[in-house]
């Protein structure tokens, strides 16, 4: 879910200018919140939450931003939502023997945090499969995170299965 | 005017193509005004040659005994002979050496150098020397068609003509039926990799040496051809990052399942890169196909995803793709709209 914080002039028709670019770009709007109580200089802060098709998300979000700017709507903040910054990979190989704690710590140093871990193995010295759920900051793309995990996987000879 | 055809390789695909030529003869003649003569059918140890046209019905009736036919000539090799027969189209359906692209590669160059249009179901030449083949064809003003090399009769190379008003952003595909069969069996029945592989071999889906399929080389070759065609690249198989599926365990599949995900051997082309590797996809993704099927998802700028699926292998499937290529060549060389 994407959450957009904007400021729009308190004049008729302005809300339409906010909604149009979102729906033009295939956005599915979930909610709009007006903060009339926080009106300053005839500008009302508005929060709008919507979802965009995963595949063309970045491109469409860029279109929306451009169109909003053209309509003179000021964007204060964009929150790309938790789903965007949270994903799963499976590592196969000697995940434990190659020091899983070290793996987790090294990723944490890069601000990639393991939020969940589930392992399946027959014996600790055997090949295991481990599912990791990661959280990472908004400034990162999924590919940035994959690059970091990949570096460790290559060094520790682990197989990375990603989405 | 008759189109004079030379067929190299009378195995599964070659024989099915001949049968389709026979079945569709009336349609080709009457509806498309495509009149053909098969002048030569080459095998590794000799050839059927008749400059007036080989009687296809007789050859098909003889099945594997075609060497007893009066037109059979021992020890005639395609590479030495195709230039002598005034052929219009040379069709290669030989098995390819994955490292050299031979013998198809030499057949293709020989044909083009002798002003013969080319159709091929052998993919090696196109993932190794795509640019060289196209450059030569262009120089000679000849046509090269190879729809059967990627997903057989699933019209994924020719889809390019229908998407000229659009823009393709990425390709995600399952292009190897054997590895997809194995992963499907592991996911649906919980069988081990080795068991699923043995099953695939018993059912005739996997070769005795399944390395090219399960280690991703076969899918990588097809991906190169597909991406070169749809993105106008000139890449070779050396540029594909390839990971196989032989190390995928039942445990990994179970972990994925617990998140509503599934492991598939995907071939991906986007942003200038080519990748074949096992990936996690959503269970309800259109790429989650079962068994030996192939599927290709194109992400496009103006129509979103376009998905096409079908049987990626089989003699008739590849044979009909070749026949379609022949019809395209007929249309172009005879200037038919
Ligand atoms: N089968 C499919 O589903 C399918 C689909 C798409 C593309 N393809 C591709 O199409 C090609 C043919 O496949 P296929 O299944 O028909 O294979 P196949 O049944 O093994 O047939 C290949 C034929 O070519 C002959 N041959 C080998 N070397 C030759 C040479 N130098 N000159 C003339 N003939 C030669 C073989 O003879 P011997 O067997 O007697 O050596 C055999 O009769 C392969 O490159 C394959 O990858 C196949």
mmCIF file of N, CA and C in Angstrom, chain B residues 228-326:
data_model
loop_
_atom_site.group_PDB
_atom_site.id
_atom_site.type_symbol
_atom_site.label_atom_id
_atom_site.label_comp_id
_atom_site.label_asym_id
_atom_site.label_seq_id
_atom_site.Cartn_x
_atom_site.Cartn_y
_atom_site.Cartn_z
ATOM 1 N N UNK B 228 16.987 -11.801 -28.049
ATOM 2 C CA UNK B 228 17.575 -11.177 -29.242
ATOM 3 C C UNK B 228 16.482 -10.757 -30.219
ATOM 4 N N UNK B 229 15.512 -11.643 -30.373
ATOM 5 C CA UNK B 229 14.445 -11.390 -31.338
ATOM 6 C C UNK B 229 13.536 -10.234 -30.869
ATOM 7 N N UNK B 230 13.113 -10.291 -29.606
ATOM 8 C CA UNK B 230 12.130 -9.312 -29.134
ATOM 9 C C UNK B 230 12.765 -7.968 -28.748
ATOM 10 N N UNK B 231 14.012 -7.997 -28.304
ATOM 11 C CA UNK B 231 14.666 -6.739 -27.912
ATOM 12 C C UNK B 231 15.697 -6.250 -28.943
ATOM 13 N N UNK B 232 15.809 -6.984 -30.053
ATOM 14 C CA UNK B 232 16.823 -6.652 -31.084
ATOM 15 C C UNK B 232 18.226 -6.634 -30.482
ATOM 16 N N UNK B 233 18.528 -7.576 -29.611
ATOM 17 C CA UNK B 233 19.880 -7.713 -29.072
ATOM 18 C C UNK B 233 20.669 -8.659 -29.972
ATOM 19 N N UNK B 234 21.982 -8.775 -29.691
ATOM 20 C CA UNK B 234 22.804 -9.751 -30.435
ATOM 21 C C UNK B 234 23.620 -10.546 -29.433
ATOM 22 N N UNK B 235 22.965 -11.036 -28.399
ATOM 23 C CA UNK B 235 23.710 -11.704 -27.330
ATOM 24 C C UNK B 235 23.953 -13.180 -27.661
ATOM 25 N N UNK B 236 24.880 -13.772 -26.915
ATOM 26 C CA UNK B 236 25.122 -15.207 -27.059
ATOM 27 C C UNK B 236 24.897 -15.861 -25.688
ATOM 28 N N UNK B 237 24.908 -17.175 -25.690
ATOM 29 C CA UNK B 237 24.607 -17.903 -24.448
ATOM 30 C C UNK B 237 25.655 -17.634 -23.358
ATOM 31 N N UNK B 238 26.836 -17.188 -23.763
ATOM 32 C CA UNK B 238 27.882 -16.887 -22.762
ATOM 33 C C UNK B 238 27.451 -15.762 -21.841
ATOM 34 N N UNK B 239 26.517 -14.939 -22.297
ATOM 35 C CA UNK B 239 26.111 -13.781 -21.499
ATOM 36 C C UNK B 239 24.968 -14.083 -20.527
ATOM 37 N N UNK B 240 24.536 -15.341 -20.469
ATOM 38 C CA UNK B 240 23.436 -15.690 -19.557
ATOM 39 C C UNK B 240 23.995 -16.165 -18.217
ATOM 40 N N UNK B 241 23.447 -15.612 -17.121
ATOM 41 C CA UNK B 241 23.809 -16.129 -15.792
ATOM 42 C C UNK B 241 22.913 -17.331 -15.550
ATOM 43 N N UNK B 242 23.523 -18.513 -15.459
ATOM 44 C CA UNK B 242 22.707 -19.737 -15.408
ATOM 45 C C UNK B 242 22.868 -20.468 -14.074
ATOM 46 N N UNK B 243 21.744 -20.798 -13.456
ATOM 47 C CA UNK B 243 21.751 -21.683 -12.286
ATOM 48 C C UNK B 243 20.723 -22.781 -12.526
ATOM 49 N N UNK B 244 21.095 -24.002 -12.202
ATOM 50 C CA UNK B 244 20.207 -25.146 -12.447
ATOM 51 C C UNK B 244 19.279 -25.420 -11.273
ATOM 52 N N UNK B 245 18.562 -26.542 -11.388
ATOM 53 C CA UNK B 245 17.603 -26.888 -10.323
ATOM 54 C C UNK B 245 18.011 -28.141 -9.559
ATOM 55 N N UNK B 246 19.201 -28.694 -9.890
ATOM 56 C CA UNK B 246 19.546 -29.996 -9.306
ATOM 57 C C UNK B 246 19.757 -29.920 -7.792
ATOM 58 N N UNK B 247 19.957 -28.719 -7.257
ATOM 59 C CA UNK B 247 20.180 -28.629 -5.799
ATOM 60 C C UNK B 247 18.907 -28.219 -5.053
ATOM 61 N N UNK B 248 17.798 -28.139 -5.766
ATOM 62 C CA UNK B 248 16.542 -27.769 -5.086
ATOM 63 C C UNK B 248 16.043 -28.977 -4.283
ATOM 64 N N UNK B 249 15.786 -28.729 -3.019
ATOM 65 C CA UNK B 249 15.366 -29.833 -2.147
ATOM 66 C C UNK B 249 13.870 -29.738 -1.844
ATOM 67 N N UNK B 250 13.360 -30.828 -1.345
ATOM 68 C CA UNK B 250 11.965 -30.871 -0.910
ATOM 69 C C UNK B 250 11.737 -29.858 0.211
ATOM 70 N N UNK B 251 12.745 -29.709 1.066
ATOM 71 C CA UNK B 251 12.628 -28.749 2.171
ATOM 72 C C UNK B 251 12.421 -27.323 1.652
ATOM 73 N N UNK B 252 13.192 -26.960 0.623
ATOM 74 C CA UNK B 252 13.069 -25.601 0.070
ATOM 75 C C UNK B 252 11.659 -25.408 -0.483
ATOM 76 N N UNK B 253 11.155 -26.434 -1.133
ATOM 77 C CA UNK B 253 9.804 -26.336 -1.710
ATOM 78 C C UNK B 253 8.753 -26.172 -0.607
ATOM 79 N N UNK B 254 8.943 -26.907 0.502
ATOM 80 C CA UNK B 254 7.987 -26.796 1.623
ATOM 81 C C UNK B 254 8.030 -25.404 2.257
ATOM 82 N N UNK B 255 9.254 -24.874 2.407
ATOM 83 C CA UNK B 255 9.376 -23.531 2.995
ATOM 84 C C UNK B 255 8.669 -22.490 2.122
ATOM 85 N N UNK B 256 8.848 -22.640 0.810
ATOM 86 C CA UNK B 256 8.198 -21.705 -0.116
ATOM 87 C C UNK B 256 6.685 -21.828 0.007
ATOM 88 N N UNK B 257 6.218 -23.072 0.040
ATOM 89 C CA UNK B 257 4.770 -23.323 0.102
ATOM 90 C C UNK B 257 4.134 -22.692 1.325
ATOM 91 N N UNK B 258 4.868 -22.720 2.446
ATOM 92 C CA UNK B 258 4.304 -22.176 3.680
ATOM 93 C C UNK B 258 4.052 -20.667 3.563
ATOM 94 N N UNK B 259 4.625 -20.051 2.539
ATOM 95 C CA UNK B 259 4.400 -18.604 2.313
ATOM 96 C C UNK B 259 3.505 -18.366 1.104
ATOM 97 N N UNK B 260 2.895 -19.436 0.587
ATOM 98 C CA UNK B 260 2.043 -19.294 -0.606
ATOM 99 C C UNK B 260 2.886 -19.094 -1.864
ATOM 100 N N UNK B 261 4.144 -19.539 -1.796
ATOM 101 C CA UNK B 261 5.040 -19.357 -2.952
ATOM 102 C C UNK B 261 5.391 -20.714 -3.555
ATOM 103 N N UNK B 262 5.977 -20.662 -4.741
ATOM 104 C CA UNK B 262 6.313 -21.877 -5.450
ATOM 105 C C UNK B 262 7.662 -21.649 -6.139
ATOM 106 N N UNK B 263 8.467 -22.703 -6.273
ATOM 107 C CA UNK B 263 9.777 -22.522 -6.931
ATOM 108 C C UNK B 263 9.668 -22.941 -8.393
ATOM 109 N N UNK B 264 10.062 -22.058 -9.290
ATOM 110 C CA UNK B 264 10.022 -22.343 -10.728
ATOM 111 C C UNK B 264 11.361 -21.998 -11.354
ATOM 112 N N UNK B 265 11.707 -22.705 -12.411
ATOM 113 C CA UNK B 265 12.966 -22.429 -13.110
ATOM 114 C C UNK B 265 12.685 -21.367 -14.173
ATOM 115 N N UNK B 266 12.978 -20.122 -13.823
ATOM 116 C CA UNK B 266 12.593 -19.031 -14.718
ATOM 117 C C UNK B 266 13.740 -18.580 -15.614
ATOM 118 N N UNK B 267 13.356 -18.180 -16.812
ATOM 119 C CA UNK B 267 14.284 -17.547 -17.750
ATOM 120 C C UNK B 267 13.835 -16.096 -17.837
ATOM 121 N N UNK B 268 14.758 -15.182 -17.524
ATOM 122 C CA UNK B 268 14.368 -13.771 -17.398
ATOM 123 C C UNK B 268 15.269 -12.883 -18.252
ATOM 124 N N UNK B 269 14.655 -12.003 -19.004
ATOM 125 C CA UNK B 269 15.424 -11.004 -19.759
ATOM 126 C C UNK B 269 14.859 -9.644 -19.428
ATOM 127 N N UNK B 270 15.695 -8.802 -18.838
ATOM 128 C CA UNK B 270 15.267 -7.425 -18.570
ATOM 129 C C UNK B 270 16.487 -6.543 -18.351
ATOM 130 N N UNK B 271 16.338 -5.293 -18.672
ATOM 131 C CA UNK B 271 17.393 -4.285 -18.476
ATOM 132 C C UNK B 271 18.761 -4.779 -18.965
ATOM 133 N N UNK B 272 18.782 -5.401 -20.106
ATOM 134 C CA UNK B 272 20.054 -5.818 -20.704
ATOM 135 C C UNK B 272 20.668 -7.079 -20.124
ATOM 136 N N UNK B 273 19.981 -7.718 -19.161
ATOM 137 C CA UNK B 273 20.566 -8.928 -18.574
ATOM 138 C C UNK B 273 19.733 -10.168 -18.886
ATOM 139 N N UNK B 274 20.427 -11.293 -18.879
ATOM 140 C CA UNK B 274 19.778 -12.579 -19.145
ATOM 141 C C UNK B 274 20.077 -13.518 -17.973
ATOM 142 N N UNK B 275 19.027 -14.084 -17.406
ATOM 143 C CA UNK B 275 19.194 -14.937 -16.219
ATOM 144 C C UNK B 275 18.324 -16.180 -16.364
ATOM 145 N N UNK B 276 18.897 -17.341 -16.007
ATOM 146 C CA UNK B 276 18.078 -18.550 -15.844
ATOM 147 C C UNK B 276 18.378 -19.074 -14.447
ATOM 148 N N UNK B 277 17.376 -19.143 -13.597
ATOM 149 C CA UNK B 277 17.615 -19.624 -12.235
ATOM 150 C C UNK B 277 16.294 -19.989 -11.566
ATOM 151 N N UNK B 278 16.381 -20.800 -10.497
ATOM 152 C CA UNK B 278 15.158 -21.082 -9.750
ATOM 153 C C UNK B 278 14.712 -19.823 -9.015
ATOM 154 N N UNK B 279 13.426 -19.521 -9.073
ATOM 155 C CA UNK B 279 12.904 -18.310 -8.420
ATOM 156 C C UNK B 279 11.625 -18.632 -7.666
ATOM 157 N N UNK B 280 11.317 -17.797 -6.696
ATOM 158 C CA UNK B 280 10.055 -17.923 -5.970
ATOM 159 C C UNK B 280 9.010 -17.101 -6.710
ATOM 160 N N UNK B 281 7.856 -17.714 -6.980
ATOM 161 C CA UNK B 281 6.758 -16.937 -7.567
ATOM 162 C C UNK B 281 5.490 -17.178 -6.753
ATOM 163 N N UNK B 282 4.551 -16.272 -6.868
ATOM 164 C CA UNK B 282 3.271 -16.433 -6.162
ATOM 165 C C UNK B 282 2.566 -17.662 -6.718
ATOM 166 N N UNK B 283 1.853 -18.356 -5.848
ATOM 167 C CA UNK B 283 1.140 -19.569 -6.270
ATOM 168 C C UNK B 283 0.116 -19.266 -7.374
ATOM 169 N N UNK B 284 -0.491 -18.072 -7.297
ATOM 170 C CA UNK B 284 -1.505 -17.763 -8.311
ATOM 171 C C UNK B 284 -0.929 -16.977 -9.495
ATOM 172 N N UNK B 285 0.390 -16.978 -9.640
ATOM 173 C CA UNK B 285 1.008 -16.312 -10.795
ATOM 174 C C UNK B 285 0.688 -17.099 -12.070
ATOM 175 N N UNK B 286 0.498 -16.411 -13.192
ATOM 176 C CA UNK B 286 0.273 -17.144 -14.449
ATOM 177 C C UNK B 286 1.480 -17.970 -14.872
ATOM 178 N N UNK B 287 2.626 -17.710 -14.248
ATOM 179 C CA UNK B 287 3.811 -18.512 -14.583
ATOM 180 C C UNK B 287 3.808 -19.863 -13.859
ATOM 181 N N UNK B 288 2.874 -20.023 -12.939
ATOM 182 C CA UNK B 288 2.804 -21.290 -12.202
ATOM 183 C C UNK B 288 2.081 -22.343 -13.043
ATOM 184 N N UNK B 289 2.781 -22.869 -14.051
ATOM 185 C CA UNK B 289 2.175 -23.891 -14.907
ATOM 186 C C UNK B 289 2.731 -25.255 -14.524
ATOM 187 N N UNK B 290 1.949 -26.260 -14.807
ATOM 188 C CA UNK B 290 2.290 -27.618 -14.401
ATOM 189 C C UNK B 290 2.900 -28.402 -15.553
ATOM 190 N N UNK B 291 3.593 -29.463 -15.223
ATOM 191 C CA UNK B 291 4.043 -30.445 -16.216
ATOM 192 C C UNK B 291 5.054 -29.906 -17.203
ATOM 193 N N UNK B 292 4.940 -30.368 -18.457
ATOM 194 C CA UNK B 292 5.981 -30.045 -19.446
ATOM 195 C C UNK B 292 5.647 -28.809 -20.275
ATOM 196 N N UNK B 293 4.636 -28.067 -19.848
ATOM 197 C CA UNK B 293 4.246 -26.889 -20.629
ATOM 198 C C UNK B 293 5.311 -25.788 -20.583
ATOM 199 N N UNK B 294 5.247 -24.900 -21.548
ATOM 200 C CA UNK B 294 6.067 -23.681 -21.562
ATOM 201 C C UNK B 294 5.133 -22.488 -21.375
ATOM 202 N N UNK B 295 5.652 -21.423 -20.780
ATOM 203 C CA UNK B 295 4.862 -20.200 -20.646
ATOM 204 C C UNK B 295 5.797 -18.996 -20.779
ATOM 205 N N UNK B 296 5.298 -17.953 -21.396
ATOM 206 C CA UNK B 296 6.104 -16.739 -21.552
ATOM 207 C C UNK B 296 5.241 -15.548 -21.143
ATOM 208 N N UNK B 297 5.767 -14.727 -20.242
ATOM 209 C CA UNK B 297 5.058 -13.512 -19.843
ATOM 210 C C UNK B 297 5.875 -12.304 -20.308
ATOM 211 N N UNK B 298 5.268 -11.490 -21.148
ATOM 212 C CA UNK B 298 5.927 -10.264 -21.589
ATOM 213 C C UNK B 298 5.305 -9.115 -20.819
ATOM 214 N N UNK B 299 6.135 -8.319 -20.200
ATOM 215 C CA UNK B 299 5.631 -7.107 -19.551
ATOM 216 C C UNK B 299 5.720 -5.995 -20.595
ATOM 217 N N UNK B 300 4.605 -5.355 -20.891
ATOM 218 C CA UNK B 300 4.644 -4.327 -21.935
ATOM 219 C C UNK B 300 4.228 -2.975 -21.368
ATOM 220 N N UNK B 301 4.662 -1.924 -22.046
ATOM 221 C CA UNK B 301 4.372 -0.578 -21.546
ATOM 222 C C UNK B 301 2.898 -0.229 -21.686
ATOM 223 N N UNK B 302 2.304 -0.602 -22.811
ATOM 224 C CA UNK B 302 0.958 -0.101 -23.063
ATOM 225 C C UNK B 302 -0.154 -1.133 -22.887
ATOM 226 N N UNK B 303 0.184 -2.409 -22.681
ATOM 227 C CA UNK B 303 -0.872 -3.402 -22.449
ATOM 228 C C UNK B 303 -0.623 -4.228 -21.203
ATOM 229 N N UNK B 304 0.330 -3.814 -20.351
ATOM 230 C CA UNK B 304 0.613 -4.601 -19.155
ATOM 231 C C UNK B 304 1.146 -5.966 -19.545
ATOM 232 N N UNK B 305 0.814 -6.988 -18.743
ATOM 233 C CA UNK B 305 1.370 -8.305 -19.059
ATOM 234 C C UNK B 305 0.638 -8.999 -20.208
ATOM 235 N N UNK B 306 1.408 -9.645 -21.069
ATOM 236 C CA UNK B 306 0.836 -10.490 -22.129
ATOM 237 C C UNK B 306 1.415 -11.875 -21.897
ATOM 238 N N UNK B 307 0.518 -12.860 -21.765
ATOM 239 C CA UNK B 307 0.975 -14.204 -21.391
ATOM 240 C C UNK B 307 0.586 -15.202 -22.469
ATOM 241 N N UNK B 308 1.526 -16.047 -22.839
ATOM 242 C CA UNK B 308 1.245 -17.053 -23.850
ATOM 243 C C UNK B 308 1.823 -18.385 -23.369
ATOM 244 N N UNK B 309 1.037 -19.442 -23.558
ATOM 245 C CA UNK B 309 1.413 -20.729 -22.970
ATOM 246 C C UNK B 309 1.108 -21.849 -23.942
ATOM 247 N N UNK B 310 1.853 -22.927 -23.866
ATOM 248 C CA UNK B 310 1.528 -24.073 -24.714
ATOM 249 C C UNK B 310 2.591 -25.152 -24.625
ATOM 250 N N UNK B 311 2.406 -26.172 -25.457
ATOM 251 C CA UNK B 311 3.362 -27.283 -25.431
ATOM 252 C C UNK B 311 4.657 -26.826 -26.112
ATOM 253 N N UNK B 312 5.750 -26.944 -25.383
ATOM 254 C CA UNK B 312 7.023 -26.427 -25.883
ATOM 255 C C UNK B 312 7.820 -27.429 -26.685
ATOM 256 N N UNK B 313 7.340 -28.660 -26.775
ATOM 257 C CA UNK B 313 8.100 -29.675 -27.517
ATOM 258 C C UNK B 313 7.134 -30.638 -28.189
ATOM 259 N N UNK B 314 7.713 -31.472 -29.059
ATOM 260 C CA UNK B 314 6.911 -32.460 -29.772
ATOM 261 C C UNK B 314 7.127 -32.306 -31.271
ATOM 262 N N UNK B 315 7.113 -33.432 -31.956
ATOM 263 C CA UNK B 315 7.389 -33.433 -33.393
ATOM 264 C C UNK B 315 6.412 -32.603 -34.202
ATOM 265 N N UNK B 316 5.114 -32.793 -33.952
ATOM 266 C CA UNK B 316 4.116 -32.053 -34.744
ATOM 267 C C UNK B 316 4.119 -30.569 -34.382
ATOM 268 N N UNK B 317 4.358 -30.298 -33.095
ATOM 269 C CA UNK B 317 4.406 -28.904 -32.651
ATOM 270 C C UNK B 317 5.532 -28.172 -33.390
ATOM 271 N N UNK B 318 6.716 -28.791 -33.403
ATOM 272 C CA UNK B 318 7.849 -28.154 -34.088
ATOM 273 C C UNK B 318 7.622 -28.181 -35.603
ATOM 274 N N UNK B 319 7.058 -29.290 -36.099
ATOM 275 C CA UNK B 319 6.799 -29.414 -37.543
ATOM 276 C C UNK B 319 5.849 -28.331 -38.030
ATOM 277 N N UNK B 320 4.825 -28.022 -37.229
ATOM 278 C CA UNK B 320 3.887 -26.984 -37.694
ATOM 279 C C UNK B 320 4.502 -25.588 -37.606
ATOM 280 N N UNK B 321 5.411 -25.389 -36.657
ATOM 281 C CA UNK B 321 6.121 -24.099 -36.624
ATOM 282 C C UNK B 321 6.973 -23.948 -37.890
ATOM 283 N N UNK B 322 7.592 -25.033 -38.316
ATOM 284 C CA UNK B 322 8.416 -24.993 -39.543
ATOM 285 C C UNK B 322 7.523 -24.701 -40.756
ATOM 286 N N UNK B 323 6.369 -25.352 -40.790
ATOM 287 C CA UNK B 323 5.460 -25.121 -41.932
ATOM 288 C C UNK B 323 5.008 -23.654 -41.960
ATOM 289 N N UNK B 324 4.761 -23.113 -40.786
ATOM 290 C CA UNK B 324 4.380 -21.701 -40.722
ATOM 291 C C UNK B 324 5.500 -20.796 -41.235
ATOM 292 N N UNK B 325 6.733 -21.125 -40.853
ATOM 293 C CA UNK B 325 7.887 -20.367 -41.363
ATOM 294 C C UNK B 325 7.964 -20.464 -42.885
ATOM 295 N N UNK B 326 7.647 -21.648 -43.396
ATOM 296 C CA UNK B 326 7.700 -21.838 -44.855
ATOM 297 C C UNK B 326 6.643 -20.953 -45.539
#
